[in-house]
Tab-separated table of N, CA and C in Angstrom:
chain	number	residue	atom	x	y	z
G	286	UNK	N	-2.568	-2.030	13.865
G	286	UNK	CA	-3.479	-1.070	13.238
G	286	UNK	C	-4.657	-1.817	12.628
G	287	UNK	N	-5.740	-1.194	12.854
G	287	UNK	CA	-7.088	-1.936	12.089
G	287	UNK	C	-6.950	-2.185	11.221
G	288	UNK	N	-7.740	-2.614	10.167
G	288	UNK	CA	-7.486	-2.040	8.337
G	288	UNK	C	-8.630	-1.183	8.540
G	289	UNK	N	-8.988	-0.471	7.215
G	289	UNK	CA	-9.324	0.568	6.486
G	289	UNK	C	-10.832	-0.425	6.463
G	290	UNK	N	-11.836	0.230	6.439
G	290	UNK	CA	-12.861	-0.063	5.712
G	290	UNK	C	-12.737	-0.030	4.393
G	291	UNK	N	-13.880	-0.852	3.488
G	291	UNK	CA	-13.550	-0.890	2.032
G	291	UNK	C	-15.122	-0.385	1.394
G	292	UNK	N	-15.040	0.355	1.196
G	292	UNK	CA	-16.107	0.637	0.517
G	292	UNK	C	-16.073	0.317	-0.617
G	293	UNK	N	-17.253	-0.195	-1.537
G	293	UNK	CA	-17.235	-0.751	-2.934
G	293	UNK	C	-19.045	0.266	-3.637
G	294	UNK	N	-18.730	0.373	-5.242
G	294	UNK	CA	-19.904	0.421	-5.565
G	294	UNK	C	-19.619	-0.176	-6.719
G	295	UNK	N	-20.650	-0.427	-7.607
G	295	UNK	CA	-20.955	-0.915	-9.196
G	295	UNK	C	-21.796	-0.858	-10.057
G	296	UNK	N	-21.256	-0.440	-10.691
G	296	UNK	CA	-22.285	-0.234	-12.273
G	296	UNK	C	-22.982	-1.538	-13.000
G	297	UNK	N	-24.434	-1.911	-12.823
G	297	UNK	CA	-25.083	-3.042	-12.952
G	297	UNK	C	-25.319	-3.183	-14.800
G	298	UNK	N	-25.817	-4.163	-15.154
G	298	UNK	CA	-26.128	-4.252	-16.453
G	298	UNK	C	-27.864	-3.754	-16.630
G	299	UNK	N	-28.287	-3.422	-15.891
G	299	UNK	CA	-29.526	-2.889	-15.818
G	299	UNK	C	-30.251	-2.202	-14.817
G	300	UNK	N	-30.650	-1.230	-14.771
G	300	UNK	CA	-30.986	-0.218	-13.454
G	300	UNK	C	-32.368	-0.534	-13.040
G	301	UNK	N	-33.374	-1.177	-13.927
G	301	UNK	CA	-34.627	-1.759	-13.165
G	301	UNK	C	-34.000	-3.767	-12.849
G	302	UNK	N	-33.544	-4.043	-13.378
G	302	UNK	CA	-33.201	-5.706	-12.963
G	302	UNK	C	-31.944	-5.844	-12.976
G	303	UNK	N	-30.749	-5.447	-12.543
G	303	UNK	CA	-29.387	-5.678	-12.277
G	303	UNK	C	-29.224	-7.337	-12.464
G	304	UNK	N	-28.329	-7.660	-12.757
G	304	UNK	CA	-28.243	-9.027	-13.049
G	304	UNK	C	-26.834	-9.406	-12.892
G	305	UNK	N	-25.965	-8.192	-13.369
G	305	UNK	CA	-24.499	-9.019	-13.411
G	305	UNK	C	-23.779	-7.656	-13.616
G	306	UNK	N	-22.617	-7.150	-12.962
G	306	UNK	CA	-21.347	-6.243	-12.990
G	306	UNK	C	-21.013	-6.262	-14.440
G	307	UNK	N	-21.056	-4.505	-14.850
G	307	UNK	CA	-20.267	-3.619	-15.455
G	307	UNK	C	-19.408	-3.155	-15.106
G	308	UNK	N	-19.124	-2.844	-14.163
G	308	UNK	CA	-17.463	-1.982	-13.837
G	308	UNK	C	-18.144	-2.524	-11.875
G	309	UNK	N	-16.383	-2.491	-11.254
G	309	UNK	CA	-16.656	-2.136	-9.498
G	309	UNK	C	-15.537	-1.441	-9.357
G	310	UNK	N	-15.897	-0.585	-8.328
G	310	UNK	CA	-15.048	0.241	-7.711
G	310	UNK	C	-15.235	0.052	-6.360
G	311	UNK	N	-13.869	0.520	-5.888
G	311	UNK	CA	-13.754	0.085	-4.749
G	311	UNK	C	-12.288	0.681	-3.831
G	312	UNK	N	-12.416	1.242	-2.513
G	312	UNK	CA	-11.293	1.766	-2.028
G	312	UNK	C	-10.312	0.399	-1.324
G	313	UNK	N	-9.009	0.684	-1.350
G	313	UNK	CA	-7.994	-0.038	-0.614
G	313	UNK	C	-7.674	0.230	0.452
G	314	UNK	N	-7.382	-1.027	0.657
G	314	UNK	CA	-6.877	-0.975	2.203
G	314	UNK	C	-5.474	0.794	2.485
G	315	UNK	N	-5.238	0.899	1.581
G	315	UNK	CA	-4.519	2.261	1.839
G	315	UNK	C	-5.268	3.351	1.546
G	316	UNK	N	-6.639	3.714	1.610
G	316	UNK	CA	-7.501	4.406	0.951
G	316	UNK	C	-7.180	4.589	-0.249
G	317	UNK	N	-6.714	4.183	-1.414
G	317	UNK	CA	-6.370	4.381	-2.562
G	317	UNK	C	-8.123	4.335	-3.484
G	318	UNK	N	-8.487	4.571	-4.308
G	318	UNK	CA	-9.544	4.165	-5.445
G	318	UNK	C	-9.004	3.291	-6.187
G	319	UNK	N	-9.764	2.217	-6.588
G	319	UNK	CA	-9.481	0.990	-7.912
G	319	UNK	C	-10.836	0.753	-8.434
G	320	UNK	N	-10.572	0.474	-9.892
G	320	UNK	CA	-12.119	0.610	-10.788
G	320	UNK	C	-11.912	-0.598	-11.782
G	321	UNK	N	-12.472	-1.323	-11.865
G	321	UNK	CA	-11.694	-2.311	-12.699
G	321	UNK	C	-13.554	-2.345	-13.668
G	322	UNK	N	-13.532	-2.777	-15.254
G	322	UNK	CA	-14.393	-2.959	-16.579
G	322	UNK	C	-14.727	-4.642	-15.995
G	323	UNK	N	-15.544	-5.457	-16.060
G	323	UNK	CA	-15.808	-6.728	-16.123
G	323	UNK	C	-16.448	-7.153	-17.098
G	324	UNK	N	-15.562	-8.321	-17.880
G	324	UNK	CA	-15.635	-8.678	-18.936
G	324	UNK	C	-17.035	-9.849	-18.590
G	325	UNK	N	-18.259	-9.621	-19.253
G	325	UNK	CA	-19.380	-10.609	-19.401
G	325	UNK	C	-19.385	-12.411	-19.382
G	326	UNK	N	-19.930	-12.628	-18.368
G	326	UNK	CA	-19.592	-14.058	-18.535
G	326	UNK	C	-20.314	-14.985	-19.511
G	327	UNK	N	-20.662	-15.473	-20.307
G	327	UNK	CA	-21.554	-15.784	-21.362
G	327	UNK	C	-22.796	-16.102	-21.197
G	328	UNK	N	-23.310	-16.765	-19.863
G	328	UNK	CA	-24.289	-16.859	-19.433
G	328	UNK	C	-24.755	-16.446	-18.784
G	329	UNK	N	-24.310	-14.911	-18.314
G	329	UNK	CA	-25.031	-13.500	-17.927
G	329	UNK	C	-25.536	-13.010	-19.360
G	330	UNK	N	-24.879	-13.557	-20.863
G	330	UNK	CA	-25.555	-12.799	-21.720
G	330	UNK	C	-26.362	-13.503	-22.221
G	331	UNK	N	-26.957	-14.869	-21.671
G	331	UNK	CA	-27.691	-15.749	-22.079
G	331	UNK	C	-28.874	-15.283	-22.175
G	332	UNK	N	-28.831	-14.560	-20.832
G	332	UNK	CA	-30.111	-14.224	-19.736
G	332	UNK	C	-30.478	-12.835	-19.955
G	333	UNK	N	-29.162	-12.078	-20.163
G	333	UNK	CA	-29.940	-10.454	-20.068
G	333	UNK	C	-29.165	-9.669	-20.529
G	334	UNK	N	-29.382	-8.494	-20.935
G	334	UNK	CA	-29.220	-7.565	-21.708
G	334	UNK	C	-27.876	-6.345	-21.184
G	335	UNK	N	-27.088	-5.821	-21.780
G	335	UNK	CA	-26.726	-4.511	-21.371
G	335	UNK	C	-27.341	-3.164	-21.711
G	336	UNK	N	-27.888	-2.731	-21.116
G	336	UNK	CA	-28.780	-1.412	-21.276
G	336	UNK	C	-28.382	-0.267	-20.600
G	337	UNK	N	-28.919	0.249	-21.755
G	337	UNK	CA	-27.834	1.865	-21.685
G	337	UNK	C	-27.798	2.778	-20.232
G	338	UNK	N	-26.444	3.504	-19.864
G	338	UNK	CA	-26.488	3.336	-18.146
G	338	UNK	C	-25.706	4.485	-18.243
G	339	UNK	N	-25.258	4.903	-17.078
G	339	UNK	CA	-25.131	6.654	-16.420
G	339	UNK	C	-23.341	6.723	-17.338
G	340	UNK	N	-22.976	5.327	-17.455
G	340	UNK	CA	-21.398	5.517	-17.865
G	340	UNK	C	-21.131	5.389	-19.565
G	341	UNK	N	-22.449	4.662	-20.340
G	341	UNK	CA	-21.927	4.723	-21.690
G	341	UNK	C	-21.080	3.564	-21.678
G	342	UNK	N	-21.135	2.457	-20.906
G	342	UNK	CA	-20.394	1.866	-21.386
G	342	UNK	C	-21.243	0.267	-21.826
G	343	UNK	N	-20.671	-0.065	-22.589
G	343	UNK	CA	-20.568	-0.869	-23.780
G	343	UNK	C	-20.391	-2.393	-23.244
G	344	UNK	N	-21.109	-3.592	-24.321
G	344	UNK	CA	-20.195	-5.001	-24.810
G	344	UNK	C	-18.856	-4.995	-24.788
G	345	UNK	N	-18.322	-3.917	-26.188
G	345	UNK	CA	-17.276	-4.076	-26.494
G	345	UNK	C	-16.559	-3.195	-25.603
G	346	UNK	N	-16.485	-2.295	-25.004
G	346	UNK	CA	-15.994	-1.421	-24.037
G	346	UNK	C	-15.221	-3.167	-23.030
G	347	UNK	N	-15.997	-3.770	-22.712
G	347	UNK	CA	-16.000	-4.539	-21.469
G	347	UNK	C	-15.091	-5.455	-21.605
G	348	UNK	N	-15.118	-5.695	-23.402
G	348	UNK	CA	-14.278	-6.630	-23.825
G	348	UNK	C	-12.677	-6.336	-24.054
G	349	UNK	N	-13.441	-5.193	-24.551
G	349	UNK	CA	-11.300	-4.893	-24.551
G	349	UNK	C	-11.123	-4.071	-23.621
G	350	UNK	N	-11.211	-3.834	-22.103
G	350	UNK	CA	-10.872	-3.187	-21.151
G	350	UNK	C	-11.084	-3.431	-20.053
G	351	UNK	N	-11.894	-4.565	-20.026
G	351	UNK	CA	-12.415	-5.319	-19.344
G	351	UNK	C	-11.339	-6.709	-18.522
G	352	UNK	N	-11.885	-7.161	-17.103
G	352	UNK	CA	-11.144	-8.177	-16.645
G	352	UNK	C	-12.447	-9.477	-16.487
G	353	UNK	N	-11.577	-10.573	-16.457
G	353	UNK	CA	-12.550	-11.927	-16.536
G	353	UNK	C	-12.555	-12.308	-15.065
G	354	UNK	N	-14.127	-12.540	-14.477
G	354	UNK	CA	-14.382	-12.544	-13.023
G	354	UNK	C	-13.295	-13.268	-12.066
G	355	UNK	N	-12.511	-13.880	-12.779
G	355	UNK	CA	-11.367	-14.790	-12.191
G	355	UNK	C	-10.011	-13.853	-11.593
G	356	UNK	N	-9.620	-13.302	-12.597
G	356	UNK	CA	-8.812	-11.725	-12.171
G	356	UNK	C	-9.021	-11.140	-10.861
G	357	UNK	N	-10.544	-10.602	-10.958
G	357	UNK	CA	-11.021	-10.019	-10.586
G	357	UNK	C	-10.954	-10.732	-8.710
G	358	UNK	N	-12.251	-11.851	-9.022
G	358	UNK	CA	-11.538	-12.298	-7.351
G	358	UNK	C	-10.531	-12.391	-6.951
G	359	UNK	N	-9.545	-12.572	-7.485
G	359	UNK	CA	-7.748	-13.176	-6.947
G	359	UNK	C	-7.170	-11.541	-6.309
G	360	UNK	N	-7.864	-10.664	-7.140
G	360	UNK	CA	-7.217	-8.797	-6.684
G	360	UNK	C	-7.872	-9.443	-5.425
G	361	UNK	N	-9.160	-9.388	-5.365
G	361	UNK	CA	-10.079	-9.190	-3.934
G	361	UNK	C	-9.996	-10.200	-2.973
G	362	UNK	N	-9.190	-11.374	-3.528
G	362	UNK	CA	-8.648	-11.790	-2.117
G	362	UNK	C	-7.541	-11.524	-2.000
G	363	UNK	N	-6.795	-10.951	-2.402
G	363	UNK	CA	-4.896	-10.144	-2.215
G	363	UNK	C	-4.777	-8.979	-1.525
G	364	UNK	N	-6.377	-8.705	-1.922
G	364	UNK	CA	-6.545	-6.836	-1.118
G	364	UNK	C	-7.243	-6.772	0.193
G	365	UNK	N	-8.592	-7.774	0.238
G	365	UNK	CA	-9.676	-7.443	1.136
G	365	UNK	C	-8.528	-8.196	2.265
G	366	UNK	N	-8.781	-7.716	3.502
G	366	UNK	CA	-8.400	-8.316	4.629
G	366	UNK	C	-9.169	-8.227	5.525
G	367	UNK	N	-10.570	-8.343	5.027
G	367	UNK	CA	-11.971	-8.467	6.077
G	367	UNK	C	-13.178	-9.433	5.575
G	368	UNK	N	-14.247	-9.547	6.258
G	368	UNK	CA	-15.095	-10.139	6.095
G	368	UNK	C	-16.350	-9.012	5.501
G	369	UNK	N	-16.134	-8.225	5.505
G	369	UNK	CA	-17.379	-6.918	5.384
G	369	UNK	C	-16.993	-5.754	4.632
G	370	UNK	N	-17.590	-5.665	3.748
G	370	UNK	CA	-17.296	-4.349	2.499
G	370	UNK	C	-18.520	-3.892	2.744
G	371	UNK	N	-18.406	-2.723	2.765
G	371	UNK	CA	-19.664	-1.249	2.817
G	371	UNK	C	-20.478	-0.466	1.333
G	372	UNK	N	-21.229	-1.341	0.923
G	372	UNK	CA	-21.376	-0.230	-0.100
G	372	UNK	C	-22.751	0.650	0.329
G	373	UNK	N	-22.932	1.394	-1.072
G	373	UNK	CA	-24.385	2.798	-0.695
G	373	UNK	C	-25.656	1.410	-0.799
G	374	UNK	N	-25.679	0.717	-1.776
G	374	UNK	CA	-26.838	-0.058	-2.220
G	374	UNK	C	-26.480	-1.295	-2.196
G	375	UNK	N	-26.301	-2.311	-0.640
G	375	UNK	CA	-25.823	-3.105	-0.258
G	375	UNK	C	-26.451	-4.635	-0.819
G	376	UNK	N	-27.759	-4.661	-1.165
G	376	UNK	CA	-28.558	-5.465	-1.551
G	376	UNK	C	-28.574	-5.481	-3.097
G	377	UNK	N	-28.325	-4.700	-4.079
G	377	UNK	CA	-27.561	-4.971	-5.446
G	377	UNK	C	-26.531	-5.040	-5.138
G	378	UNK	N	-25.224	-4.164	-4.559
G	378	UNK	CA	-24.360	-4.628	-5.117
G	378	UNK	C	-23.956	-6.046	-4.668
G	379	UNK	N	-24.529	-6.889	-3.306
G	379	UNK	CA	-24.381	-8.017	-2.972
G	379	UNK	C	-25.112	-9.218	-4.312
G	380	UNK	N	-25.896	-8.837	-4.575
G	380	UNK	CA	-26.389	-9.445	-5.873
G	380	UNK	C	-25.414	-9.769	-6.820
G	381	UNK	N	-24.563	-8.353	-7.228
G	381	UNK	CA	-23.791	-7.952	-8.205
G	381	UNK	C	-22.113	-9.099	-7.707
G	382	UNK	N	-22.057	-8.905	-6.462
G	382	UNK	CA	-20.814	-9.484	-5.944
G	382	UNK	C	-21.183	-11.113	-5.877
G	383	UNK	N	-22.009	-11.838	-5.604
G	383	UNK	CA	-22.385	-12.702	-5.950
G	383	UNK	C	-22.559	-13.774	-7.576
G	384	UNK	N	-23.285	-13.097	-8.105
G	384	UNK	CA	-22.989	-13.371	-9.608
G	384	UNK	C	-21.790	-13.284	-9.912
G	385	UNK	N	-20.363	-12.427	-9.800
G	385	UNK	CA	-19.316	-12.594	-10.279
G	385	UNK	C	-18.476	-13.788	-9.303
G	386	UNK	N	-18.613	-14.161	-8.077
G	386	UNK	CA	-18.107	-15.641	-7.184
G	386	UNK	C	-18.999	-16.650	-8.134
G	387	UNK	N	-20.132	-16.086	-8.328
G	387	UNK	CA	-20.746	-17.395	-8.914
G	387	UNK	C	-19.990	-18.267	-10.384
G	388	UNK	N	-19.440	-17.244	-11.101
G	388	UNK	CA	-19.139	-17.586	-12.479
G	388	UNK	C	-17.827	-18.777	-12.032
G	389	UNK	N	-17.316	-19.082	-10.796
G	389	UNK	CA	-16.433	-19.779	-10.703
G	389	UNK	C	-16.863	-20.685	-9.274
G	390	UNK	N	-18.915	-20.633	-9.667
G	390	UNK	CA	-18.740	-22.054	-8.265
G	390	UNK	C	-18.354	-21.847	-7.111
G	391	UNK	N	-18.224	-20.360	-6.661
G	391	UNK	CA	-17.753	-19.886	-5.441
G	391	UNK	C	-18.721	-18.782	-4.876
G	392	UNK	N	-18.778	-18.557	-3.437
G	392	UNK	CA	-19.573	-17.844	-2.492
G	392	UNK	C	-18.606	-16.874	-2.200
G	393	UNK	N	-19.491	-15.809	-2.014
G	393	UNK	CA	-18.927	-14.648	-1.909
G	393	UNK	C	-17.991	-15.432	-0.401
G	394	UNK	N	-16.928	-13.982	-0.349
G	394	UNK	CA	-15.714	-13.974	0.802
G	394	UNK	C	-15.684	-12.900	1.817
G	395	UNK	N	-17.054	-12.125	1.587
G	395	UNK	CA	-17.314	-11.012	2.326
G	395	UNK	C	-18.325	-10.983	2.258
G	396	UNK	N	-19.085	-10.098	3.101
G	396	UNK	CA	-20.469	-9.976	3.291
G	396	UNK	C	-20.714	-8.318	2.953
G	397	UNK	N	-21.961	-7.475	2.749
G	397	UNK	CA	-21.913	-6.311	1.973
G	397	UNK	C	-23.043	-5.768	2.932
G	398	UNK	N	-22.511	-4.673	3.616
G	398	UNK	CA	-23.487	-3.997	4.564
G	398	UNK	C	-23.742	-2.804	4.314
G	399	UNK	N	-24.347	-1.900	4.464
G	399	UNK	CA	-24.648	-0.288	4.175
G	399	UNK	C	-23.727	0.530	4.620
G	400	UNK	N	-23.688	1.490	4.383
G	400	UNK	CA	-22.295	2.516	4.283
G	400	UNK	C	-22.589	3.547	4.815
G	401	UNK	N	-24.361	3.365	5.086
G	401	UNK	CA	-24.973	4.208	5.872
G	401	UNK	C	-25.153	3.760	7.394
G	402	UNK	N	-25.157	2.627	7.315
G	402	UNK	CA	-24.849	2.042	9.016
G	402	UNK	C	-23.422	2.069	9.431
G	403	UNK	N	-22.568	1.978	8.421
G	403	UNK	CA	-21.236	2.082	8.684
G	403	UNK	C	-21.275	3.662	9.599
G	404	UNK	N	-21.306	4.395	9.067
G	404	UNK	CA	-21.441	5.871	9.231
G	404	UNK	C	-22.265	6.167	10.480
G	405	UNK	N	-23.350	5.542	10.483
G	405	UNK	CA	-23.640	5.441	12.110
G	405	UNK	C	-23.708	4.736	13.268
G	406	UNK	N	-22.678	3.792	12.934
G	406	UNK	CA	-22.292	3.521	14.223
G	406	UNK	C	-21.114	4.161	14.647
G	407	UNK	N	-20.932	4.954	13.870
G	407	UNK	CA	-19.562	5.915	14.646
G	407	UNK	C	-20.132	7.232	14.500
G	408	UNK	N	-21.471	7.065	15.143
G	408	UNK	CA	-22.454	8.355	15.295
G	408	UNK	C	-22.300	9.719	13.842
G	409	UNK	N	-22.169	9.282	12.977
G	409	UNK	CA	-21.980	10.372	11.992
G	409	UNK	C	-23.091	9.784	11.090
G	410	UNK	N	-24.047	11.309	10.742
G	410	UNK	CA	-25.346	11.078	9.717
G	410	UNK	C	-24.264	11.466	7.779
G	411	UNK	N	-24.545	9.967	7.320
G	411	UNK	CA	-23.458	10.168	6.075
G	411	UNK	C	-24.864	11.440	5.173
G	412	UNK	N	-25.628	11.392	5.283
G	412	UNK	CA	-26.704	12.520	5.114
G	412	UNK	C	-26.743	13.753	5.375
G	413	UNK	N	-26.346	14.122	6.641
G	413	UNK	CA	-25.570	15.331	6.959
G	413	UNK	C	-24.355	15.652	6.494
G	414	UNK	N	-24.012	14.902	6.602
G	414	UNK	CA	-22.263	15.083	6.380
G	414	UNK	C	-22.193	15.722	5.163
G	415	UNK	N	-22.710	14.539	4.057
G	415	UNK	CA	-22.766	15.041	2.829
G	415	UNK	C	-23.369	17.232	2.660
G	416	UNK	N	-24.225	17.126	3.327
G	416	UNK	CA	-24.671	18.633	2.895
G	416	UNK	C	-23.744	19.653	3.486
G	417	UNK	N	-23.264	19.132	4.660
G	417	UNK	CA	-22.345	20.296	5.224
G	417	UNK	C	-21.083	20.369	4.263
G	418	UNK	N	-20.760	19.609	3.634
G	418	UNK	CA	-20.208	19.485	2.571
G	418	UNK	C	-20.147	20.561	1.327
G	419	UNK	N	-22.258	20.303	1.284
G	419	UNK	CA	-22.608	21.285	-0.289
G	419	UNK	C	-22.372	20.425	-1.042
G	420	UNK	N	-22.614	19.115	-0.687
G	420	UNK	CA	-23.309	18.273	-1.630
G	420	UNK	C	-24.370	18.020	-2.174
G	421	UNK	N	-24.987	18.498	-3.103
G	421	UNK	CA	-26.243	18.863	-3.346
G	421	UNK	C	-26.847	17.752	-4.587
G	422	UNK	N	-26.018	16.839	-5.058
G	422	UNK	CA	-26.044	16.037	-5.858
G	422	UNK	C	-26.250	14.406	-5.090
G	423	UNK	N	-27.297	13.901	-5.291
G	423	UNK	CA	-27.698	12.431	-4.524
G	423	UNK	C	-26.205	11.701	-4.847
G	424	UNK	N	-25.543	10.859	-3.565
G	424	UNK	CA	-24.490	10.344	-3.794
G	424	UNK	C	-24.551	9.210	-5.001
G	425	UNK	N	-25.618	8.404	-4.780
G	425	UNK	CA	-26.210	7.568	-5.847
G	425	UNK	C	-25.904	8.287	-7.501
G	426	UNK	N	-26.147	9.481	-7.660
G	426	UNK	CA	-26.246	9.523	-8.892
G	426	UNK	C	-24.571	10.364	-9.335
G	427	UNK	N	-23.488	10.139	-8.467
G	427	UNK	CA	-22.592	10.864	-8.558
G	427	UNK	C	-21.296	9.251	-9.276
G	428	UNK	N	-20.452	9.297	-10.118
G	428	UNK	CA	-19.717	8.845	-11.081
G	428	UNK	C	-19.048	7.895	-9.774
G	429	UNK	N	-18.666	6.319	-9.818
G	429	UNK	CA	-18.358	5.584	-9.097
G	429	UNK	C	-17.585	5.914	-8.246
G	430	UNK	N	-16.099	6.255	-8.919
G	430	UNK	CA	-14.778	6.668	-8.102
G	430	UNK	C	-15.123	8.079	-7.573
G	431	UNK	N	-16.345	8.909	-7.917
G	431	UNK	CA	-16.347	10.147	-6.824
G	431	UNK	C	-16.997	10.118	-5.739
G	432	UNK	N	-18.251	8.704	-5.724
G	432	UNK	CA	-19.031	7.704	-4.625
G	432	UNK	C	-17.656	7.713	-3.501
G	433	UNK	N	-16.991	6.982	-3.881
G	433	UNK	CA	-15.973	6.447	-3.317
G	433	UNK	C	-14.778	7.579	-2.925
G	434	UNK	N	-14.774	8.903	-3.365
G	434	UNK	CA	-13.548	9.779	-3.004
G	434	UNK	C	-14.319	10.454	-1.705
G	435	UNK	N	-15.926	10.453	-1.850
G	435	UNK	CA	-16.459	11.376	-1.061
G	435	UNK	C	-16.794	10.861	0.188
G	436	UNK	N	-17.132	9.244	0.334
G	436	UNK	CA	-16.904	8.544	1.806
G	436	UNK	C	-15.875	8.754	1.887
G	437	UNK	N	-14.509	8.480	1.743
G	437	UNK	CA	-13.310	8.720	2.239
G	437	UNK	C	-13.324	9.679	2.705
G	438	UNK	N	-13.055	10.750	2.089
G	438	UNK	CA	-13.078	12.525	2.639
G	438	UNK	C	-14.067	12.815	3.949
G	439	UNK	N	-15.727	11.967	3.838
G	439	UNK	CA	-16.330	12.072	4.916
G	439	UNK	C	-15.348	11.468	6.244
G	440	UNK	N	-14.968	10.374	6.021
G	440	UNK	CA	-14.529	9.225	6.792
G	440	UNK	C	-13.484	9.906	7.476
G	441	UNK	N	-12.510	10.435	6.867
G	441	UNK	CA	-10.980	11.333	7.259
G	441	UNK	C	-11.439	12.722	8.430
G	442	UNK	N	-12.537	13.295	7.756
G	442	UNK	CA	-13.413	14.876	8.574
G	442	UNK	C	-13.603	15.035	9.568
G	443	UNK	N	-14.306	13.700	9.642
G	443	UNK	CA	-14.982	13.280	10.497
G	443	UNK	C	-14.051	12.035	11.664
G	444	UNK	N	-12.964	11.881	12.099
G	444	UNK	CA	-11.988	11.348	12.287
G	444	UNK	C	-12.149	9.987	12.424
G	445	UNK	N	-12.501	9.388	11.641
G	445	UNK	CA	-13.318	7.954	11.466
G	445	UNK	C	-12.086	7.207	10.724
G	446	UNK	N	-11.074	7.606	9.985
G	446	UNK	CA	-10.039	6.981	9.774
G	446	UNK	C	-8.757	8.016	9.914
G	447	UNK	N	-7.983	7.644	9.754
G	447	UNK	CA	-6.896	8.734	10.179
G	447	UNK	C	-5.604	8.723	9.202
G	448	UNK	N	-5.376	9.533	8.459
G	448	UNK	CA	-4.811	10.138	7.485
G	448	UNK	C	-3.246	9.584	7.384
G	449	UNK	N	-2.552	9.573	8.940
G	449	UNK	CA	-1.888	8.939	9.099
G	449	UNK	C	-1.561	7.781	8.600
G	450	UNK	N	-2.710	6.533	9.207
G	450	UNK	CA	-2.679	5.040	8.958
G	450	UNK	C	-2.689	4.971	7.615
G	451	UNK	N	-3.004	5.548	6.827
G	451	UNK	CA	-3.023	5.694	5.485
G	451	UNK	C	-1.246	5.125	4.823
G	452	UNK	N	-1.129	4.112	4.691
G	452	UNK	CA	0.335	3.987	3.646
G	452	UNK	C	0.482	4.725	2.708
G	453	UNK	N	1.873	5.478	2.986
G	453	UNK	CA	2.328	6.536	1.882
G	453	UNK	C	3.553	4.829	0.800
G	454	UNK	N	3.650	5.777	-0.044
G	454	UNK	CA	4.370	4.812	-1.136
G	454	UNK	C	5.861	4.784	-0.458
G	455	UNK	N	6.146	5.725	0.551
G	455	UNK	CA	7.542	5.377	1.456
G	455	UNK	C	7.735	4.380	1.986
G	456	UNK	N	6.492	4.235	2.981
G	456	UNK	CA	6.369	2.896	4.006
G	456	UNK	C	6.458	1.667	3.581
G	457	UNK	N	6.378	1.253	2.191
G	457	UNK	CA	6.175	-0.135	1.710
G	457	UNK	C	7.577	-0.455	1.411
């Protein structure tokens, strides 16, 4: 069986100059959702600011709920079993995925392509899709994990993954 595409998005520390991960989300290899807080590395706060953003979230939010970029890669190499994660805004969040390999001297382990080319090369407009839907809300401005519930749901509709391959909590 293939794996699953992984779609990822993230909440930046700044919406005109992104610099470094507030929260990522991201689907599993079982289509599951995972959202993990990222705790600031000190010399992301050397440099720049957290400014106020669509989630309200906080310094201290990050700190006590938050994981340290080290965590964080060890999930994403335990989970990813590809070279290519899909997000909406492939060029921040590759920025964003970068700066957190960086805090440990390391290059990213995947590469970050559009989610909108994903979508058409298996001839489906994620643009259409969305409206036949009655999605009337820009996916961009919709809450991370619902970014991420609503490619899936496209992805499943549209028979682009199959509901089946999906691991139920039996199979394991």
């Amino acid at each position: 069986m293939a794996s699953l595409p992984i779609f990822m998005t993230a909440v930046a520390n700044s919406s005109d100059e992104p610099a470094f991960p507030l929260l990522f989300t991201w689907s599993t290899p079982e289509a599951q959702v995972k959202e993990v807080l990222v705790i600031p590395d000190d010399e992301w706060l050397e440099n720049h600011n957290i400014e106020p953003n669509a989630l309200d979230l906080d310094e201290n939010q990050l700190y006590e709920f938050g994981f340290e970029a080290s965590d964080i890669l060890a999930e994403w190499t335990n989970e990813f079993d590809t070279d290519v994660i899909y997000g909406l805004d492939p060029d921040e969040l590759s920025a964003l995925v970068e700066a957190t390999y960086e805090t440990k001297g390391l290059d990213p382990s995947f590469e970050v392509l559009s989610i909108h080319s994903w979508f058409e090369e298996r001839d489906v407009s994620l643009t259409d899709a969305l409206a036949e839907q009655g999605q009337t809300t820009p996916l961009h401005l919709l809450p991370p994990d619902e970014i991420i519930i609503q490619l899936l749901q496209i992805a499943v509709e549209y028979g682009l993954i199959e509901v089946a391959d999906i691991a139920q909590p039996d199979d394991e």
